[in-house]
Amino acid sequence: MTILRPIFYLALLAFIIAAPFIAPDFRTQLATLWIFIILSMTWDMTGGQMGYNSLGNILFYGAGMYIAAVVGISIAYNVGEYTNAAGGGIYKFTDTQYFLGMALGLIAAGVLCAGIAWVLGYLLFGLRGPYFAIGTLGAAIAAGELVSNWEWVGGGQGIALPVFPGDDYENAKLFFYYLFAVTGVVLFIFLRWFYTTRFAAAINAIRDDEEKAEAMGLHTLRYKLITWSIAAFFVGIAGGISGYQLIHFEPLETAFQTINLGIFMVVCVLLGGKGTLWGPIIGAILFHVVKEVTWNYLLGWQWVALGALIVITVVYFQDGLMGWLARVKPEWFGERVTEKPALAGEPAE
Amino acid sequence: MTKIIEVNGVSKSYGGVKANTDISIEVEKGGITGLIGPNGSGKTTLFNSIVGYHPIDSGSIKFEGQEISKKPVQDIARLGLLRTFQQTRIYGDMNCVENMLISMPHRKMTIREAFTTNTRADHDRAEHLLDFVGLYEKRFLRSGSLSFGQQKLLEFAMALMNEPTVLLLDEPTAGINPTLINGLIDRLKRANSEFGITLFIIEHNMRVIMNMADRIYCLAHGELLAAGSPTEIQGDQRVVDAYLGAH
Amino acid sequence: MDQIIGNIGLLFEFPIVNLKILLDGIMIGALFALAAYGLALVWGVMNVKNLAQGDFVIAGGYIAWTLDQNGIQPLLGIPAAFLVMWVIGWITYKLVIKRVIERDLFTSLLATFGLAIMFAQIMNLMFGSDTQSIQLDMPTLYFADGFIDVPMSKLVGVVTALSLAFAVILFMKRSRMGQAIRATAQDARAARVLGIDTDKVYSFTFSLNAAICGAAGAIIVMAWVIQPFYGITYSIRAFVIVTAAGLGNLPGVIAAGLGIGALEQYGSHIFGIGYQQAIAVLLLLLVLFIRLLQQRRKRQVLQ
Ligand SMILES: Nc1ncnc2c1ncn2[C@@H]1O[C@H](COP(=O)(O)OP(=O)(O)OP(=O)(O)O)[C@@H](O)[C@H]1O
Ligand SMILES: [Mg+2]
């Protein structure tokens, strides 16, 4: 087992690096898959591990998109004038401006989204269960509506970002794939460690019985804020990258897409299995593949089918793949049943 | 002897029900104090008021000289004043060891320390305390599958893991097999003497409380009926009447 | 900013404008209250927080609109929408809601959110994404030198909504089913012991709710406009109203409904029509926050 694990991870890493060359026609879809994976993993941090089911995490995706774009533009031009002349084509970016702007934009997106989560969390973490879900949904919808009325960032038209330097668009596809992949891998490595810490045990305690956790003196609010902020940090970066990848985005359907991506991430996690490390990843892959494969056969009914998929998942398959596995193969999740050797000095039982 | 908890003139009502009326009690630092009274006499309500579970109507509650009646539960718990619940509360989906590790005293950690993994010593301490309450063999079982009495023991161990200054125990012997009660009394006493934890215990079992407590308060109908040493309480006709009257 | 201040100034310069805004708000607010009453019913009886509430409303609107397109007298659209939505509500209950009632609240919330998406997308496919309304041959009444215009269609709509609400309330008070519903809301287990078939009560309640929403939608399409994706905002409004008023508080629901209607109208007068959706949602956050502070004073949480 101990030897197999590094081999498995190395093989996985090699596959991640090679994937866009194995399937060169699907580079954009693979990049989108990373968005699903990142959003699902971060959703599970609060939804699965902490018991706070947010329906509004998409807010950080949209906010990240806008923040990264505005910061990226502002290092070269006046944002108000730029958005005013949407797609005028008079605004040229040098390679340095483009990449520096993007880098600063992504950092700002992550940091500011973490800050937004902190502030929003102060207001919303007093809500429990369905109220939290509805409150976060409301916040995300409100954000989209407000941004679509904000002319400085392009109002309902959204923002058109500069295109990726160079003529070969395949380069751009590869670039964004790897950018997402790096973000996703970093997130995975982070979570793998994070879920072993005392902090993670504390958020599990909040999930299982928050009142008890309070009575034991846990800093519940602080821990909730930190967890959500970390999640928002990664979502913000993913949103920022998406903005540059899409080139043009608008507030309601692309950035703050509450009823699409906003709910898909929840379904991905449910499909794969809440509160596990791998569940959200597996769920995201499953969901994305099903979506892409069936998309063209459904002739306009895709969105209806997705709604139906949500309902079916929630009603019939809520334990997810990992939950199902844990039921049929409990020994794979064996830590619960194995006896550890008795402590030195303790009488053997 | 210093007073670690001072409750002064505390009243609390639920709508029309006066659960506590003008209660004044004191808990001595380092001792074992008992709280008795018939069912519904307001004992749990008083505990809830002390730990900040609900706002009180009037009166003052001090912990180590500091007014705490306006503070929320977590702030009070973080001062080292902990309670267990009458209807035990444990994390039922986790095993006993996990329950113990989750009860690590986070108030004594910095955020950096919270972002580390539990050490071997933490695991050892968890298992040692489980052994202390007699749950060592069950330590890898799902805690939700334990019996009510075992869950009470686990909750007690979890509280010890948290290294409190004062521990309020709400009926620790309820649901415990009578043959094991002597062992539990012994452990409670050791928690007090060896770990130096001040205990404040609600108890229905007279034999248990008379055996342990230095001082006992008796509530009836939400009012303080009597206070004194175990022998004084035992000899108090009002206490006997209150208990008989309740049946 | 100047425009906002100008809009506020207008309210003081011409106080009559206030009256117009209030009237408009109260009229649409009556319909919000109707949908909210349905939500409170489902919420109170079976503890399902239905996020498809607004989509039931919009669906009812499209049913009436379709009939009108086929030359049927528009007012007949109201009972038609009531009946068709009853059936749709019943089917929805049997297929989905029945299976999530006993589960945790997030499950039912998410399931109904999925339903909401499905309904909205189906309507989008069937009717297109343009806004639609029914033109009634009714005059518009003018008051105060023409400053206030009240289309008869809105008045008829509000009166119909009120009569429907009155009928439902009477039904809940008088009929055997109404009593069974109230008993189940009090304590489902006790109701079962008393021989009440709670499954039947649940399916009836949910169907009734869908029907009420459908009728509300049929009224809305006569005097206002509908669009496939407007549903979520109606759901949110219903949530705001129920959260603000509390369950089983009928006068509260009506007052909150009218209040929300008026606040929204004021909001869109001051900030511009583009902010209407935003205001509806911000009101949700505001109400949640106020309730949260109230609970915090009792050291409790909103759950
Ligand atoms: N949350 C509550 N809401 C309303 N009334 C309550 C509440 N909690 C307790 N009461 C009432 O307050 C009174 C005191 O209750 P409390 O639980 O403090 O009694 P107790 O002494 O702990 O009883 P027991 O020995 O049975 O545990 C009782 O009359 C009870 O009905
Ligand atoms: Mg009690």
mmCIF file with all atom_site columns, C-alpha atoms in Angstrom, chain A residues 43 53-55 122-139 141-142 145-146 148-150 211 214 258-260 263-264 266-267 270 274 299-311 313-318, chain C residues 43 49 51 94-97 99-100 103-118 120-123 125-126 229 232 236 239 242-243 271-279 281-282 284-285 288-289 291-292 296 300-303:
data_model
loop_
_atom_site.group_PDB
_atom_site.id
_atom_site.type_symbol
_atom_site.label_atom_id
_atom_site.label_alt_id
_atom_site.label_comp_id
_atom_site.label_asym_id
_atom_site.label_entity_id
_atom_site.label_seq_id
_atom_site.pdbx_PDB_ins_code
_atom_site.Cartn_x
_atom_site.Cartn_y
_atom_site.Cartn_z
_atom_site.occupancy
_atom_site.B_iso_or_equiv
_atom_site.pdbx_formal_charge
_atom_site.auth_seq_id
_atom_site.auth_comp_id
_atom_site.auth_asym_id
_atom_site.auth_atom_id
_atom_site.pdbx_PDB_model_num
ATOM 1   C CA . TRP A 1 43  ? -17.984 23.389 -2.071  1.00 0.00 ? 43  TRP A CA 1
ATOM 2   C CA . ASN A 1 53  ? -24.703 23.841 2.408   1.00 0.00 ? 53  ASN A CA 1
ATOM 3   C CA . SER A 1 54  ? -24.139 26.936 0.363   1.00 0.00 ? 54  SER A CA 1
ATOM 4   C CA . LEU A 1 55  ? -26.129 27.543 -2.781  1.00 0.00 ? 55  LEU A CA 1
ATOM 5   C CA . TYR A 1 122 ? -20.173 37.336 9.411   1.00 0.00 ? 122 TYR A CA 1
ATOM 6   C CA . LEU A 1 123 ? -23.676 38.076 8.173   1.00 0.00 ? 123 LEU A CA 1
ATOM 7   C CA . LEU A 1 124 ? -24.701 34.608 7.052   1.00 0.00 ? 124 LEU A CA 1
ATOM 8   C CA . PHE A 1 125 ? -23.131 32.132 9.460   1.00 0.00 ? 125 PHE A CA 1
ATOM 9   C CA . GLY A 1 126 ? -25.788 32.875 12.045  1.00 0.00 ? 126 GLY A CA 1
ATOM 10  C CA . LEU A 1 127 ? -28.168 31.102 9.666   1.00 0.00 ? 127 LEU A CA 1
ATOM 11  C CA . ARG A 1 128 ? -28.438 27.348 9.823   1.00 0.00 ? 128 ARG A CA 1
ATOM 12  C CA . GLY A 1 129 ? -29.583 24.622 7.480   1.00 0.00 ? 129 GLY A CA 1
ATOM 13  C CA . PRO A 1 130 ? -32.026 25.760 4.814   1.00 0.00 ? 130 PRO A CA 1
ATOM 14  C CA . TYR A 1 131 ? -31.776 29.399 5.848   1.00 0.00 ? 131 TYR A CA 1
ATOM 15  C CA . PHE A 1 132 ? -28.061 29.377 5.140   1.00 0.00 ? 132 PHE A CA 1
ATOM 16  C CA . ALA A 1 133 ? -28.687 27.771 1.754   1.00 0.00 ? 133 ALA A CA 1
ATOM 17  C CA . ILE A 1 134 ? -31.320 30.332 0.835   1.00 0.00 ? 134 ILE A CA 1
ATOM 18  C CA . GLY A 1 135 ? -29.335 33.224 2.249   1.00 0.00 ? 135 GLY A CA 1
ATOM 19  C CA . THR A 1 136 ? -26.273 32.334 0.199   1.00 0.00 ? 136 THR A CA 1
ATOM 20  C CA . LEU A 1 137 ? -28.408 31.804 -2.890  1.00 0.00 ? 137 LEU A CA 1
ATOM 21  C CA . GLY A 1 138 ? -29.909 35.234 -2.332  1.00 0.00 ? 138 GLY A CA 1
ATOM 22  C CA . ALA A 1 139 ? -26.462 36.775 -1.945  1.00 0.00 ? 139 ALA A CA 1
ATOM 23  C CA . ILE A 1 141 ? -28.387 36.379 -7.142  1.00 0.00 ? 141 ILE A CA 1
ATOM 24  C CA . ALA A 1 142 ? -28.140 39.849 -5.623  1.00 0.00 ? 142 ALA A CA 1
ATOM 25  C CA . GLU A 1 145 ? -28.137 41.688 -10.382 1.00 0.00 ? 145 GLU A CA 1
ATOM 26  C CA . LEU A 1 146 ? -26.136 44.486 -8.820  1.00 0.00 ? 146 LEU A CA 1
ATOM 27  C CA . SER A 1 148 ? -25.395 43.880 -14.145 1.00 0.00 ? 148 SER A CA 1
ATOM 28  C CA . ASN A 1 149 ? -26.499 47.380 -13.178 1.00 0.00 ? 149 ASN A CA 1
ATOM 29  C CA . TRP A 1 150 ? -22.979 48.641 -12.590 1.00 0.00 ? 150 TRP A CA 1
ATOM 30  C CA . GLU A 1 211 ? -24.162 23.328 19.753  1.00 0.00 ? 211 GLU A CA 1
ATOM 31  C CA . GLU A 1 214 ? -19.789 25.626 21.045  1.00 0.00 ? 214 GLU A CA 1
ATOM 32  C CA . THR A 1 258 ? -26.589 30.727 -10.112 1.00 0.00 ? 258 THR A CA 1
ATOM 33  C CA . ILE A 1 259 ? -28.799 28.145 -11.728 1.00 0.00 ? 259 ILE A CA 1
ATOM 34  C CA . ASN A 1 260 ? -26.124 26.522 -13.860 1.00 0.00 ? 260 ASN A CA 1
ATOM 35  C CA . ILE A 1 263 ? -26.022 24.302 -8.592  1.00 0.00 ? 263 ILE A CA 1
ATOM 36  C CA . PHE A 1 264 ? -23.981 21.855 -10.677 1.00 0.00 ? 264 PHE A CA 1
ATOM 37  C CA . VAL A 1 266 ? -23.544 20.823 -5.474  1.00 0.00 ? 266 VAL A CA 1
ATOM 38  C CA . VAL A 1 267 ? -24.813 17.999 -7.648  1.00 0.00 ? 267 VAL A CA 1
ATOM 39  C CA . LEU A 1 270 ? -23.676 14.688 -4.069  1.00 0.00 ? 270 LEU A CA 1
ATOM 40  C CA . LYS A 1 274 ? -20.219 14.418 0.426   1.00 0.00 ? 274 LYS A CA 1
ATOM 41  C CA . LEU A 1 299 ? -31.785 18.442 -28.932 1.00 0.00 ? 299 LEU A CA 1
ATOM 42  C CA . GLY A 1 300 ? -32.561 21.494 -26.890 1.00 0.00 ? 300 GLY A CA 1
ATOM 43  C CA . TRP A 1 301 ? -33.772 19.547 -23.883 1.00 0.00 ? 301 TRP A CA 1
ATOM 44  C CA . GLN A 1 302 ? -30.309 19.477 -22.269 1.00 0.00 ? 302 GLN A CA 1
ATOM 45  C CA . TRP A 1 303 ? -31.135 21.984 -19.601 1.00 0.00 ? 303 TRP A CA 1
ATOM 46  C CA . VAL A 1 304 ? -34.324 20.195 -18.725 1.00 0.00 ? 304 VAL A CA 1
ATOM 47  C CA . ALA A 1 305 ? -32.369 16.963 -18.510 1.00 0.00 ? 305 ALA A CA 1
ATOM 48  C CA . LEU A 1 306 ? -29.863 18.613 -16.188 1.00 0.00 ? 306 LEU A CA 1
ATOM 49  C CA . GLY A 1 307 ? -32.675 19.780 -13.931 1.00 0.00 ? 307 GLY A CA 1
ATOM 50  C CA . ALA A 1 308 ? -33.997 16.236 -13.938 1.00 0.00 ? 308 ALA A CA 1
ATOM 51  C CA . LEU A 1 309 ? -30.520 14.907 -13.164 1.00 0.00 ? 309 LEU A CA 1
ATOM 52  C CA . ILE A 1 310 ? -30.361 17.183 -10.135 1.00 0.00 ? 310 ILE A CA 1
ATOM 53  C CA . VAL A 1 311 ? -33.712 15.964 -8.871  1.00 0.00 ? 311 VAL A CA 1
ATOM 54  C CA . THR A 1 313 ? -29.468 12.621 -7.788  1.00 0.00 ? 313 THR A CA 1
ATOM 55  C CA . VAL A 1 314 ? -30.922 14.345 -4.772  1.00 0.00 ? 314 VAL A CA 1
ATOM 56  C CA . VAL A 1 315 ? -33.882 12.025 -4.390  1.00 0.00 ? 315 VAL A CA 1
ATOM 57  C CA . TYR A 1 316 ? -32.382 8.660  -5.223  1.00 0.00 ? 316 TYR A CA 1
ATOM 58  C CA . PHE A 1 317 ? -28.626 8.839  -5.028  1.00 0.00 ? 317 PHE A CA 1
ATOM 59  C CA . GLN A 1 318 ? -27.750 11.275 -2.316  1.00 0.00 ? 318 GLN A CA 1
ATOM 60  C CA . TRP C 2 43  ? -43.728 24.602 4.936   1.00 0.00 ? 43  TRP C CA 1
ATOM 61  C CA . LYS C 2 49  ? -39.285 24.674 1.744   1.00 0.00 ? 49  LYS C CA 1
ATOM 62  C CA . LEU C 2 51  ? -37.998 26.587 -4.139  1.00 0.00 ? 51  LEU C CA 1
ATOM 63  C CA . LYS C 2 94  ? -45.938 11.623 -6.057  1.00 0.00 ? 94  LYS C CA 1
ATOM 64  C CA . LEU C 2 95  ? -42.680 11.604 -8.022  1.00 0.00 ? 95  LEU C CA 1
ATOM 65  C CA . VAL C 2 96  ? -40.440 13.785 -5.915  1.00 0.00 ? 96  VAL C CA 1
ATOM 66  C CA . ILE C 2 97  ? -41.762 15.499 -2.811  1.00 0.00 ? 97  ILE C CA 1
ATOM 67  C CA . ARG C 2 99  ? -39.599 10.921 -1.249  1.00 0.00 ? 99  ARG C CA 1
ATOM 68  C CA . VAL C 2 100 ? -37.893 13.880 0.367   1.00 0.00 ? 100 VAL C CA 1
ATOM 69  C CA . ARG C 2 103 ? -35.175 13.599 4.728   1.00 0.00 ? 103 ARG C CA 1
ATOM 70  C CA . ASP C 2 104 ? -33.116 16.529 5.918   1.00 0.00 ? 104 ASP C CA 1
ATOM 71  C CA . LEU C 2 105 ? -34.162 19.996 4.914   1.00 0.00 ? 105 LEU C CA 1
ATOM 72  C CA . PHE C 2 106 ? -31.334 20.590 2.497   1.00 0.00 ? 106 PHE C CA 1
ATOM 73  C CA . THR C 2 107 ? -32.498 17.586 0.493   1.00 0.00 ? 107 THR C CA 1
ATOM 74  C CA . SER C 2 108 ? -35.977 18.935 -0.041  1.00 0.00 ? 108 SER C CA 1
ATOM 75  C CA . LEU C 2 109 ? -34.602 22.375 -0.731  1.00 0.00 ? 109 LEU C CA 1
ATOM 76  C CA . LEU C 2 110 ? -32.211 21.053 -3.349  1.00 0.00 ? 110 LEU C CA 1
ATOM 77  C CA . ALA C 2 111 ? -34.815 18.754 -4.897  1.00 0.00 ? 111 ALA C CA 1
ATOM 78  C CA . THR C 2 112 ? -37.230 21.630 -5.309  1.00 0.00 ? 112 THR C CA 1
ATOM 79  C CA . PHE C 2 113 ? -34.432 23.783 -6.684  1.00 0.00 ? 113 PHE C CA 1
ATOM 80  C CA . GLY C 2 114 ? -33.848 21.094 -9.291  1.00 0.00 ? 114 GLY C CA 1
ATOM 81  C CA . LEU C 2 115 ? -37.565 21.105 -10.033 1.00 0.00 ? 115 LEU C CA 1
ATOM 82  C CA . ALA C 2 116 ? -37.489 24.875 -10.361 1.00 0.00 ? 116 ALA C CA 1
ATOM 83  C CA . ILE C 2 117 ? -34.727 24.656 -12.946 1.00 0.00 ? 117 ILE C CA 1
ATOM 84  C CA . MET C 2 118 ? -36.618 21.963 -14.826 1.00 0.00 ? 118 MET C CA 1
ATOM 85  C CA . ALA C 2 120 ? -38.165 27.100 -15.977 1.00 0.00 ? 120 ALA C CA 1
ATOM 86  C CA . GLN C 2 121 ? -36.300 25.337 -18.783 1.00 0.00 ? 121 GLN C CA 1
ATOM 87  C CA . ILE C 2 122 ? -39.386 23.501 -19.985 1.00 0.00 ? 122 ILE C CA 1
ATOM 88  C CA . MET C 2 123 ? -41.334 26.753 -20.135 1.00 0.00 ? 123 MET C CA 1
ATOM 89  C CA . LEU C 2 125 ? -38.537 25.647 -24.563 1.00 0.00 ? 125 LEU C CA 1
ATOM 90  C CA . MET C 2 126 ? -42.298 25.741 -24.925 1.00 0.00 ? 126 MET C CA 1
ATOM 91  C CA . PHE C 2 229 ? -37.089 32.677 -15.621 1.00 0.00 ? 229 PHE C CA 1
ATOM 92  C CA . ILE C 2 232 ? -36.994 32.203 -8.802  1.00 0.00 ? 232 ILE C CA 1
ATOM 93  C CA . ILE C 2 236 ? -37.623 34.305 -3.052  1.00 0.00 ? 236 ILE C CA 1
ATOM 94  C CA . PHE C 2 239 ? -39.596 33.101 1.330   1.00 0.00 ? 239 PHE C CA 1
ATOM 95  C CA . VAL C 2 242 ? -42.971 33.696 5.244   1.00 0.00 ? 242 VAL C CA 1
ATOM 96  C CA . THR C 2 243 ? -39.680 34.323 7.018   1.00 0.00 ? 243 THR C CA 1
ATOM 97  C CA . PHE C 2 271 ? -33.047 53.130 -8.127  1.00 0.00 ? 271 PHE C CA 1
ATOM 98  C CA . GLY C 2 272 ? -34.564 52.383 -11.508 1.00 0.00 ? 272 GLY C CA 1
ATOM 99  C CA . ILE C 2 273 ? -36.468 49.445 -12.919 1.00 0.00 ? 273 ILE C CA 1
ATOM 100 C CA . GLY C 2 274 ? -33.233 47.537 -13.571 1.00 0.00 ? 274 GLY C CA 1
ATOM 101 C CA . TYR C 2 275 ? -32.857 47.000 -9.865  1.00 0.00 ? 275 TYR C CA 1
ATOM 102 C CA . GLN C 2 276 ? -36.212 45.315 -9.328  1.00 0.00 ? 276 GLN C CA 1
ATOM 103 C CA . GLN C 2 277 ? -34.832 41.768 -9.051  1.00 0.00 ? 277 GLN C CA 1
ATOM 104 C CA . ALA C 2 278 ? -31.907 42.939 -6.970  1.00 0.00 ? 278 ALA C CA 1
ATOM 105 C CA . ILE C 2 279 ? -34.247 44.676 -4.558  1.00 0.00 ? 279 ILE C CA 1
ATOM 106 C CA . VAL C 2 281 ? -33.334 39.551 -3.239  1.00 0.00 ? 281 VAL C CA 1
ATOM 107 C CA . LEU C 2 282 ? -31.786 42.209 -1.037  1.00 0.00 ? 282 LEU C CA 1
ATOM 108 C CA . LEU C 2 284 ? -34.525 38.591 1.539   1.00 0.00 ? 284 LEU C CA 1
ATOM 109 C CA . LEU C 2 285 ? -31.093 39.239 2.978   1.00 0.00 ? 285 LEU C CA 1
ATOM 110 C CA . LEU C 2 288 ? -32.950 37.129 7.234   1.00 0.00 ? 288 LEU C CA 1
ATOM 111 C CA . PHE C 2 289 ? -30.553 39.483 8.947   1.00 0.00 ? 289 PHE C CA 1
ATOM 112 C CA . ARG C 2 291 ? -34.556 37.683 12.142  1.00 0.00 ? 291 ARG C CA 1
ATOM 113 C CA . LEU C 2 292 ? -31.009 36.606 12.884  1.00 0.00 ? 292 LEU C CA 1
ATOM 114 C CA . ARG C 2 296 ? -29.242 36.286 18.645  1.00 0.00 ? 296 ARG C CA 1
ATOM 115 C CA . GLN C 2 300 ? -30.486 31.208 19.430  1.00 0.00 ? 300 GLN C CA 1
ATOM 116 C CA . VAL C 2 301 ? -29.913 30.766 15.744  1.00 0.00 ? 301 VAL C CA 1
ATOM 117 C CA . LEU C 2 302 ? -32.208 30.880 12.744  1.00 0.00 ? 302 LEU C CA 1
ATOM 118 C CA . GLN C 2 303 ? -32.760 27.268 11.748  1.00 0.00 ? 303 GLN C CA 1
#
